[in-house]
C-alpha atoms as a printed R data frame, in Angstrom:
    type eleno elety resid chain resno       x       y       z
1   ATOM     1    CA   UNK     A     1   7.636  13.560  13.368
2   ATOM     2    CA   UNK     A     2   5.265  10.624  13.601
3   ATOM     3    CA   UNK     A     3   4.339   8.392  10.683
4   ATOM     4    CA   UNK     A     4   1.853   5.572  10.400
5   ATOM     5    CA   UNK     A     5   1.598   2.344   8.491
6   ATOM     6    CA   UNK     A     6  -1.552   0.294   7.988
7   ATOM     7    CA   UNK     A     7  -1.736  -3.185   6.515
8   ATOM     8    CA   UNK     A     8  -5.436  -2.992   5.719
9   ATOM     9    CA   UNK     A     9  -7.344  -6.260   5.511
10  ATOM    10    CA   UNK     A    10 -11.066  -6.588   4.918
11  ATOM    11    CA   UNK     A    11 -11.348  -8.009   8.440
12  ATOM    12    CA   UNK     A    12 -10.275  -5.669  11.256
13  ATOM    13    CA   UNK     A    13  -8.932  -8.704  13.132
14  ATOM    14    CA   UNK     A    14  -6.222  -9.078  10.482
15  ATOM    15    CA   UNK     A    15  -5.512  -5.363  10.063
16  ATOM    16    CA   UNK     A    16  -2.235  -4.106  11.529
17  ATOM    17    CA   UNK     A    17  -1.164  -0.599  12.515
18  ATOM    18    CA   UNK     A    18   2.327   0.749  13.177
19  ATOM    19    CA   UNK     A    19   3.349   4.197  14.386
20  ATOM    20    CA   UNK     A    20   6.972   5.313  14.185
21  ATOM    21    CA   UNK     A    21   8.727   8.539  15.134
22  ATOM    22    CA   UNK     A    22  12.121  10.026  14.328
23  ATOM    23    CA   UNK     A    23  12.451  12.981  16.710
24  ATOM    24    CA   UNK     A    24  15.058  11.195  18.842
25  ATOM    25    CA   UNK     A    25  16.214   8.437  16.564
26  ATOM    26    CA   UNK     A    26  13.945   6.086  14.659
27  ATOM    27    CA   UNK     A    27  11.554   4.392  17.088
28  ATOM    28    CA   UNK     A    28   8.551   2.120  16.662
29  ATOM    29    CA   UNK     A    29   6.145   3.744  19.106
30  ATOM    30    CA   UNK     A    30   3.199   1.415  18.639
31  ATOM    31    CA   UNK     A    31   2.366  -1.792  16.803
32  ATOM    32    CA   UNK     A    32  -1.006  -3.508  16.990
33  ATOM    33    CA   UNK     A    33  -3.046  -6.097  15.134
34  ATOM    34    CA   UNK     A    34  -6.843  -5.980  15.229
35  ATOM    35    CA   UNK     A    35  -7.566  -2.459  14.015
36  ATOM    36    CA   UNK     A    36 -11.036  -1.074  13.371
37  ATOM    37    CA   UNK     A    37 -12.024   1.838  11.137
38  ATOM    38    CA   UNK     A    38 -11.887   4.353  13.990
39  ATOM    39    CA   UNK     A    39  -8.243   3.518  14.672
40  ATOM    40    CA   UNK     A    40  -7.365   3.876  10.985
41  ATOM    41    CA   UNK     A    41  -9.011   7.297  10.909
42  ATOM    42    CA   UNK     A    42  -7.266   8.340  14.120
43  ATOM    43    CA   UNK     A    43  -3.775   7.518  12.865
44  ATOM    44    CA   UNK     A    44  -4.367   9.350   9.584
45  ATOM    45    CA   UNK     A    45  -5.464  12.564  11.282
46  ATOM    46    CA   UNK     A    46  -2.808  12.430  14.013
47  ATOM    47    CA   UNK     A    47   0.406  11.682  12.096
48  ATOM    48    CA   UNK     A    48   2.428  13.388   9.375
49  ATOM    49    CA   UNK     A    49   1.685  10.724   6.766
50  ATOM    50    CA   UNK     A    50   0.368   7.173   6.688
51  ATOM    51    CA   UNK     A    51   1.407   4.416   4.315
52  ATOM    52    CA   UNK     A    52  -1.570   2.262   3.343
53  ATOM    53    CA   UNK     A    53  -1.042  -1.253   2.060
54  ATOM    54    CA   UNK     A    54  -4.268  -1.378   0.055
55  ATOM    55    CA   UNK     A    55  -5.271  -0.213  -3.434
56  ATOM    56    CA   UNK     A    56  -6.705   3.296  -3.226
57  ATOM    57    CA   UNK     A    57  -8.649   3.082  -6.475
58  ATOM    58    CA   UNK     A    58  -9.627   0.967  -9.460
59  ATOM    59    CA   UNK     A    59  -8.269   1.042 -13.037
60  ATOM    60    CA   UNK     A    60  -9.925   3.745 -15.141
61  ATOM    61    CA   UNK     A    61 -10.781   1.310 -17.964
62  ATOM    62    CA   UNK     A    62 -12.400  -1.087 -15.487
63  ATOM    63    CA   UNK     A    63 -14.523   1.673 -13.957
64  ATOM    64    CA   UNK     A    64 -15.633   2.710 -17.437
65  ATOM    65    CA   UNK     A    65 -16.367  -0.899 -18.365
66  ATOM    66    CA   UNK     A    66 -18.609  -1.418 -15.339
67  ATOM    67    CA   UNK     A    67 -20.448   1.847 -15.987
68  ATOM    68    CA   UNK     A    68 -20.933   1.143 -19.696
69  ATOM    69    CA   UNK     A    69 -22.030  -2.405 -19.008
70  ATOM    70    CA   UNK     A    70 -24.548  -1.236 -16.402
71  ATOM    71    CA   UNK     A    71 -26.017   1.286 -18.842
72  ATOM    72    CA   UNK     A    72 -25.886  -1.132 -21.799
73  ATOM    73    CA   UNK     A    73 -23.636   1.243 -23.722
74  ATOM    74    CA   UNK     A    74 -20.522  -0.926 -23.836
75  ATOM    75    CA   UNK     A    75 -19.090  -1.174 -27.325
76  ATOM    76    CA   UNK     A    76 -17.921  -4.606 -28.353
77  ATOM    77    CA   UNK     A    77 -14.106  -4.842 -28.201
78  ATOM    78    CA   UNK     A    78 -12.207  -6.243 -31.155
79  ATOM    79    CA   UNK     A    79 -11.136  -9.097 -28.909
80  ATOM    80    CA   UNK     A    80 -11.746 -10.200 -25.339
81  ATOM    81    CA   UNK     A    81  -8.296 -11.768 -25.144
82  ATOM    82    CA   UNK     A    82  -5.726 -11.405 -22.361
83  ATOM    83    CA   UNK     A    83  -4.352  -8.057 -23.551
84  ATOM    84    CA   UNK     A    84  -7.803  -6.472 -23.410
85  ATOM    85    CA   UNK     A    85  -8.582  -8.039 -20.054
86  ATOM    86    CA   UNK     A    86  -5.251  -6.847 -18.662
87  ATOM    87    CA   UNK     A    87  -6.198  -3.221 -19.336
88  ATOM    88    CA   UNK     A    88  -9.196  -3.759 -17.064
89  ATOM    89    CA   UNK     A    89  -7.225  -5.543 -14.367
90  ATOM    90    CA   UNK     A    90  -4.103  -3.406 -13.978
91  ATOM    91    CA   UNK     A    91  -3.746   0.210 -12.918
92  ATOM    92    CA   UNK     A    92  -1.019   2.443 -14.285
93  ATOM    93    CA   UNK     A    93   0.874   2.100 -11.009
94  ATOM    94    CA   UNK     A    94   0.629  -1.701 -11.096
95  ATOM    95    CA   UNK     A    95   2.345  -1.689 -14.479
96  ATOM    96    CA   UNK     A    96   5.020   0.702 -13.191
97  ATOM    97    CA   UNK     A    97   5.734  -1.549 -10.201
98  ATOM    98    CA   UNK     A    98   5.999  -4.585 -12.461
99  ATOM    99    CA   UNK     A    99   8.395  -2.765 -14.785
100 ATOM   100    CA   UNK     A   100  10.696  -1.698 -11.960
101 ATOM   101    CA   UNK     A   101  10.609  -4.736  -9.676
102 ATOM   102    CA   UNK     A   102   9.209  -7.633 -11.681
103 ATOM   103    CA   UNK     A   103   6.563  -8.063  -8.995
104 ATOM   104    CA   UNK     A   104   2.922  -7.921 -10.083
105 ATOM   105    CA   UNK     A   105   0.530  -6.309  -7.594
106 ATOM   106    CA   UNK     A   106  -2.737  -8.136  -7.023
107 ATOM   107    CA   UNK     A   107  -5.480  -6.834  -9.294
108 ATOM   108    CA   UNK     A   108  -8.035  -4.759  -7.416
109 ATOM   109    CA   UNK     A   109 -10.485  -5.529 -10.237
110 ATOM   110    CA   UNK     A   110 -10.181  -9.295 -10.311
111 ATOM   111    CA   UNK     A   111  -8.541 -10.529  -7.106
112 ATOM   112    CA   UNK     A   112  -9.492 -10.763  -3.438
113 ATOM   113    CA   UNK     A   113  -7.562  -7.561  -2.701
114 ATOM   114    CA   UNK     A   114 -10.817  -5.886  -3.798
115 ATOM   115    CA   UNK     A   115 -12.345  -6.661  -0.398
116 ATOM   116    CA   UNK     A   116  -9.931  -4.502   1.633
117 ATOM   117    CA   UNK     A   117 -10.118  -1.900  -1.154
118 ATOM   118    CA   UNK     A   118 -13.873  -1.715  -0.624
119 ATOM   119    CA   UNK     A   119 -13.278  -1.194   3.081
120 ATOM   120    CA   UNK     A   120 -10.821   1.587   2.292
121 ATOM   121    CA   UNK     A   121 -13.323   3.277  -0.047
122 ATOM   122    CA   UNK     A   122 -15.699   3.596   2.883
123 ATOM   123    CA   UNK     A   123 -12.983   4.984   5.176
124 ATOM   124    CA   UNK     A   124 -11.878   7.341   2.398
125 ATOM   125    CA   UNK     A   125 -15.409   8.737   2.152
126 ATOM   126    CA   UNK     A   126 -15.549   9.232   5.915
127 ATOM   127    CA   UNK     A   127 -12.249  11.136   5.944
128 ATOM   128    CA   UNK     A   128 -13.204  13.309   2.973
129 ATOM   129    CA   UNK     A   129 -16.468  14.216   4.688
130 ATOM   130    CA   UNK     A   130 -14.361  15.486   7.599
131 ATOM   131    CA   UNK     A   131 -12.181  17.572   5.282
132 ATOM   132    CA   UNK     A   132  -9.089  15.347   5.482
133 ATOM   133    CA   UNK     A   133  -6.853  15.350   2.399
134 ATOM   134    CA   UNK     A   134  -6.717  11.726   1.271
135 ATOM   135    CA   UNK     A   135  -5.530  12.419  -2.270
136 ATOM   136    CA   UNK     A   136  -4.715   9.149  -3.976
137 ATOM   137    CA   UNK     A   137  -1.516  10.500  -5.522
138 ATOM   138    CA   UNK     A   138   0.166  10.633  -2.113
139 ATOM   139    CA   UNK     A   139   0.215  14.424  -1.827
140 ATOM   140    CA   UNK     A   140  -2.031  14.505   1.245
141 ATOM   141    CA   UNK     A   141  -2.116  12.600   4.516
142 ATOM   142    CA   UNK     A   142  -1.814   9.153   2.957
143 ATOM   143    CA   UNK     A   143   0.215   7.265   0.381
144 ATOM   144    CA   UNK     A   144  -0.307   3.839  -1.120
145 ATOM   145    CA   UNK     A   145   2.488   1.346  -0.499
146 ATOM   146    CA   UNK     A   146   3.376  -2.240  -1.370
147 ATOM   147    CA   UNK     A   147   5.708  -3.703   1.280
148 ATOM   148    CA   UNK     A   148   6.810  -6.658  -0.845
149 ATOM   149    CA   UNK     A   149   7.937  -4.409  -3.693
150 ATOM   150    CA   UNK     A   150   9.700  -2.066  -1.261
151 ATOM   151    CA   UNK     A   151  11.594  -4.982   0.264
152 ATOM   152    CA   UNK     A   152  12.676  -5.941  -3.250
153 ATOM   153    CA   UNK     A   153  13.938  -2.393  -3.812
154 ATOM   154    CA   UNK     A   154  15.947  -2.665  -0.593
155 ATOM   155    CA   UNK     A   155  17.444  -5.953  -1.898
156 ATOM   156    CA   UNK     A   156  15.674  -7.937   0.815
157 ATOM   157    CA   UNK     A   157  13.584 -11.120   0.472
158 ATOM   158    CA   UNK     A   158  10.222  -9.930  -0.813
159 ATOM   159    CA   UNK     A   159   8.306 -13.197  -0.779
160 ATOM   160    CA   UNK     A   160   8.178 -16.324   1.321
161 ATOM   161    CA   UNK     A   161   7.847 -14.487   4.636
162 ATOM   162    CA   UNK     A   162   4.077 -14.685   5.005
163 ATOM   163    CA   UNK     A   163   2.218 -17.391   6.892
164 ATOM   164    CA   UNK     A   164   2.304 -18.964  10.326
165 ATOM   165    CA   UNK     A   165   5.157 -21.300   9.438
166 ATOM   166    CA   UNK     A   166   7.432 -18.497   8.184
167 ATOM   167    CA   UNK     A   167   8.486 -16.954  11.490
168 ATOM   168    CA   UNK     A   168  12.164 -17.711  10.850
169 ATOM   169    CA   UNK     A   169  12.017 -15.749   7.605
170 ATOM   170    CA   UNK     A   170  10.436 -12.820   9.446
171 ATOM   171    CA   UNK     A   171  13.169 -12.912  12.087
172 ATOM   172    CA   UNK     A   172  15.693 -12.548   9.274
173 ATOM   173    CA   UNK     A   173  13.743  -9.648   7.769
174 ATOM   174    CA   UNK     A   174  13.609  -7.810  11.093
175 ATOM   175    CA   UNK     A   175  17.377  -8.218  11.395
176 ATOM   176    CA   UNK     A   176  17.891  -7.019   7.823
177 ATOM   177    CA   UNK     A   177  15.688  -3.959   8.333
178 ATOM   178    CA   UNK     A   178  17.720  -3.151  11.442
179 ATOM   179    CA   UNK     A   179  20.822  -3.031   9.265
180 ATOM   180    CA   UNK     A   180  19.218  -0.830   6.604
181 ATOM   181    CA   UNK     A   181  17.660   1.508   9.164
182 ATOM   182    CA   UNK     A   182  20.672   1.632  11.434
183 ATOM   183    CA   UNK     A   183  19.757   2.409  15.014
184 ATOM   184    CA   UNK     A   184  16.041   1.682  14.696
185 ATOM   185    CA   UNK     A   185  14.510   0.975  18.099
186 ATOM   186    CA   UNK     A   186  11.951  -1.795  17.740
187 ATOM   187    CA   UNK     A   187  10.720  -1.056  21.258
188 ATOM   188    CA   UNK     A   188   9.866  -4.699  21.879
189 ATOM   189    CA   UNK     A   189   7.822  -5.099  18.698
190 ATOM   190    CA   UNK     A   190  10.145  -7.672  17.127
191 ATOM   191    CA   UNK     A   191   8.133 -10.510  18.647
192 ATOM   192    CA   UNK     A   192   4.874  -9.361  17.072
193 ATOM   193    CA   UNK     A   193   6.566  -8.867  13.689
194 ATOM   194    CA   UNK     A   194   7.940 -12.390  13.952
195 ATOM   195    CA   UNK     A   195   4.569 -13.797  14.958
196 ATOM   196    CA   UNK     A   196   2.372 -11.947  12.442
197 ATOM   197    CA   UNK     A   197   3.307 -10.937   8.890
198 ATOM   198    CA   UNK     A   198   0.580  -8.279   8.931
199 ATOM   199    CA   UNK     A   199   2.432  -6.510  11.738
200 ATOM   200    CA   UNK     A   200   5.702  -6.622   9.810
201 ATOM   201    CA   UNK     A   201   4.006  -5.210   6.714
202 ATOM   202    CA   UNK     A   202   2.567  -2.389   8.832
203 ATOM   203    CA   UNK     A   203   6.066  -1.449  10.020
204 ATOM   204    CA   UNK     A   204   7.375  -1.459   6.442
205 ATOM   205    CA   UNK     A   205   4.376   0.672   5.431
206 ATOM   206    CA   UNK     A   206   5.222   3.221   8.124
207 ATOM   207    CA   UNK     A   207   8.864   3.319   7.009
208 ATOM   208    CA   UNK     A   208   7.657   3.992   3.473
209 ATOM   209    CA   UNK     A   209   5.360   6.793   4.656
210 ATOM   210    CA   UNK     A   210   8.402   8.396   6.259
211 ATOM   211    CA   UNK     A   211  10.354   8.001   3.021
212 ATOM   212    CA   UNK     A   212   7.558   9.661   1.045
213 ATOM   213    CA   UNK     A   213   7.374  12.572   3.477
214 ATOM   214    CA   UNK     A   214  11.168  13.023   3.299
215 ATOM   215    CA   UNK     A   215  11.272  12.993  -0.503
216 ATOM   216    CA   UNK     A   216  12.968   9.596  -0.585
217 ATOM   217    CA   UNK     A   217  10.365   7.780  -2.684
218 ATOM   218    CA   UNK     A   218   9.431   7.834  -6.355
219 ATOM   219    CA   UNK     A   219   6.450  10.067  -7.237
220 ATOM   220    CA   UNK     A   220   4.082   9.465 -10.146
221 ATOM   221    CA   UNK     A   221   5.249  10.845 -13.498
222 ATOM   222    CA   UNK     A   222   3.647  14.083 -14.614
223 ATOM   223    CA   UNK     A   223   1.926  12.465 -17.594
224 ATOM   224    CA   UNK     A   224   0.044  10.100 -15.276
225 ATOM   225    CA   UNK     A   225  -1.043  12.642 -12.665
226 ATOM   226    CA   UNK     A   226  -4.652  12.806 -13.829
227 ATOM   227    CA   UNK     A   227  -5.091   9.043 -13.929
228 ATOM   228    CA   UNK     A   228  -3.241   8.569 -10.645
229 ATOM   229    CA   UNK     A   229  -5.621  11.016  -8.957
230 ATOM   230    CA   UNK     A   230  -8.316   8.376  -9.449
231 ATOM   231    CA   UNK     A   231  -6.415   5.082  -9.452
232 ATOM   232    CA   UNK     A   232  -3.760   5.703  -6.807
233 ATOM   233    CA   UNK     A   233   0.030   5.389  -6.940
234 ATOM   234    CA   UNK     A   234   2.270   2.839  -5.211
235 ATOM   235    CA   UNK     A   235   5.256   4.667  -3.727
236 ATOM   236    CA   UNK     A   236   8.562   2.805  -3.851
237 ATOM   237    CA   UNK     A   237  11.931   3.841  -2.389
238 ATOM   238    CA   UNK     A   238  13.793   6.190  -4.712
239 ATOM   239    CA   UNK     A   239  16.562   4.482  -6.623
240 ATOM   240    CA   UNK     A   240  18.911   7.306  -5.611
241 ATOM   241    CA   UNK     A   241  18.334   6.420  -1.947
242 ATOM   242    CA   UNK     A   242  19.060   2.702  -2.243
């Protein structure tokens, strides 16, 4: 089976794509940085599942707020304090990730992560028009992932590895991933992972897509299924598989 991982940036120049396979051992078949929309579409339609490091949707309360505000039907809240604002900023899955890992995903409502999310919304529409199942709950061809939180779940350093001056930290992460995924064949891609944190995140995203497909990741709880169908769900490694 082949699985993909995409670290989706707003700028294609900073977008990374990894493809792994496990038919004859775990192998990184391809790793590239500088990925346009066509390449993202291609990997989604040609692999078993793709892990996407980008928010797939916006918080329900935020969407309602924007709609009500646009139509001048917004009812005044009792307070505009931090608790109220947090309901607009955080999705259900963001809160679940924070509860399990202590890491707080960037807010797709209020942070710069909204720019790649806007790019994904356009790609999502293109795929849906072609009949591709891009369900945001992870049941189709894609699943939302958060490499930093996954690294935390694997008891690996989950911060401090990004940036041009952090190549030594990325070398250590590549070595650590080789221990966790015993026998993984990097196929010469270690250098790119060391040089570019986007590439490393793409590899982790592909490994997570494989985990989701194999039933080794945590699905959304039943009571959140409806909301997750709109907001998305960040898949983390199952605790039973750690």
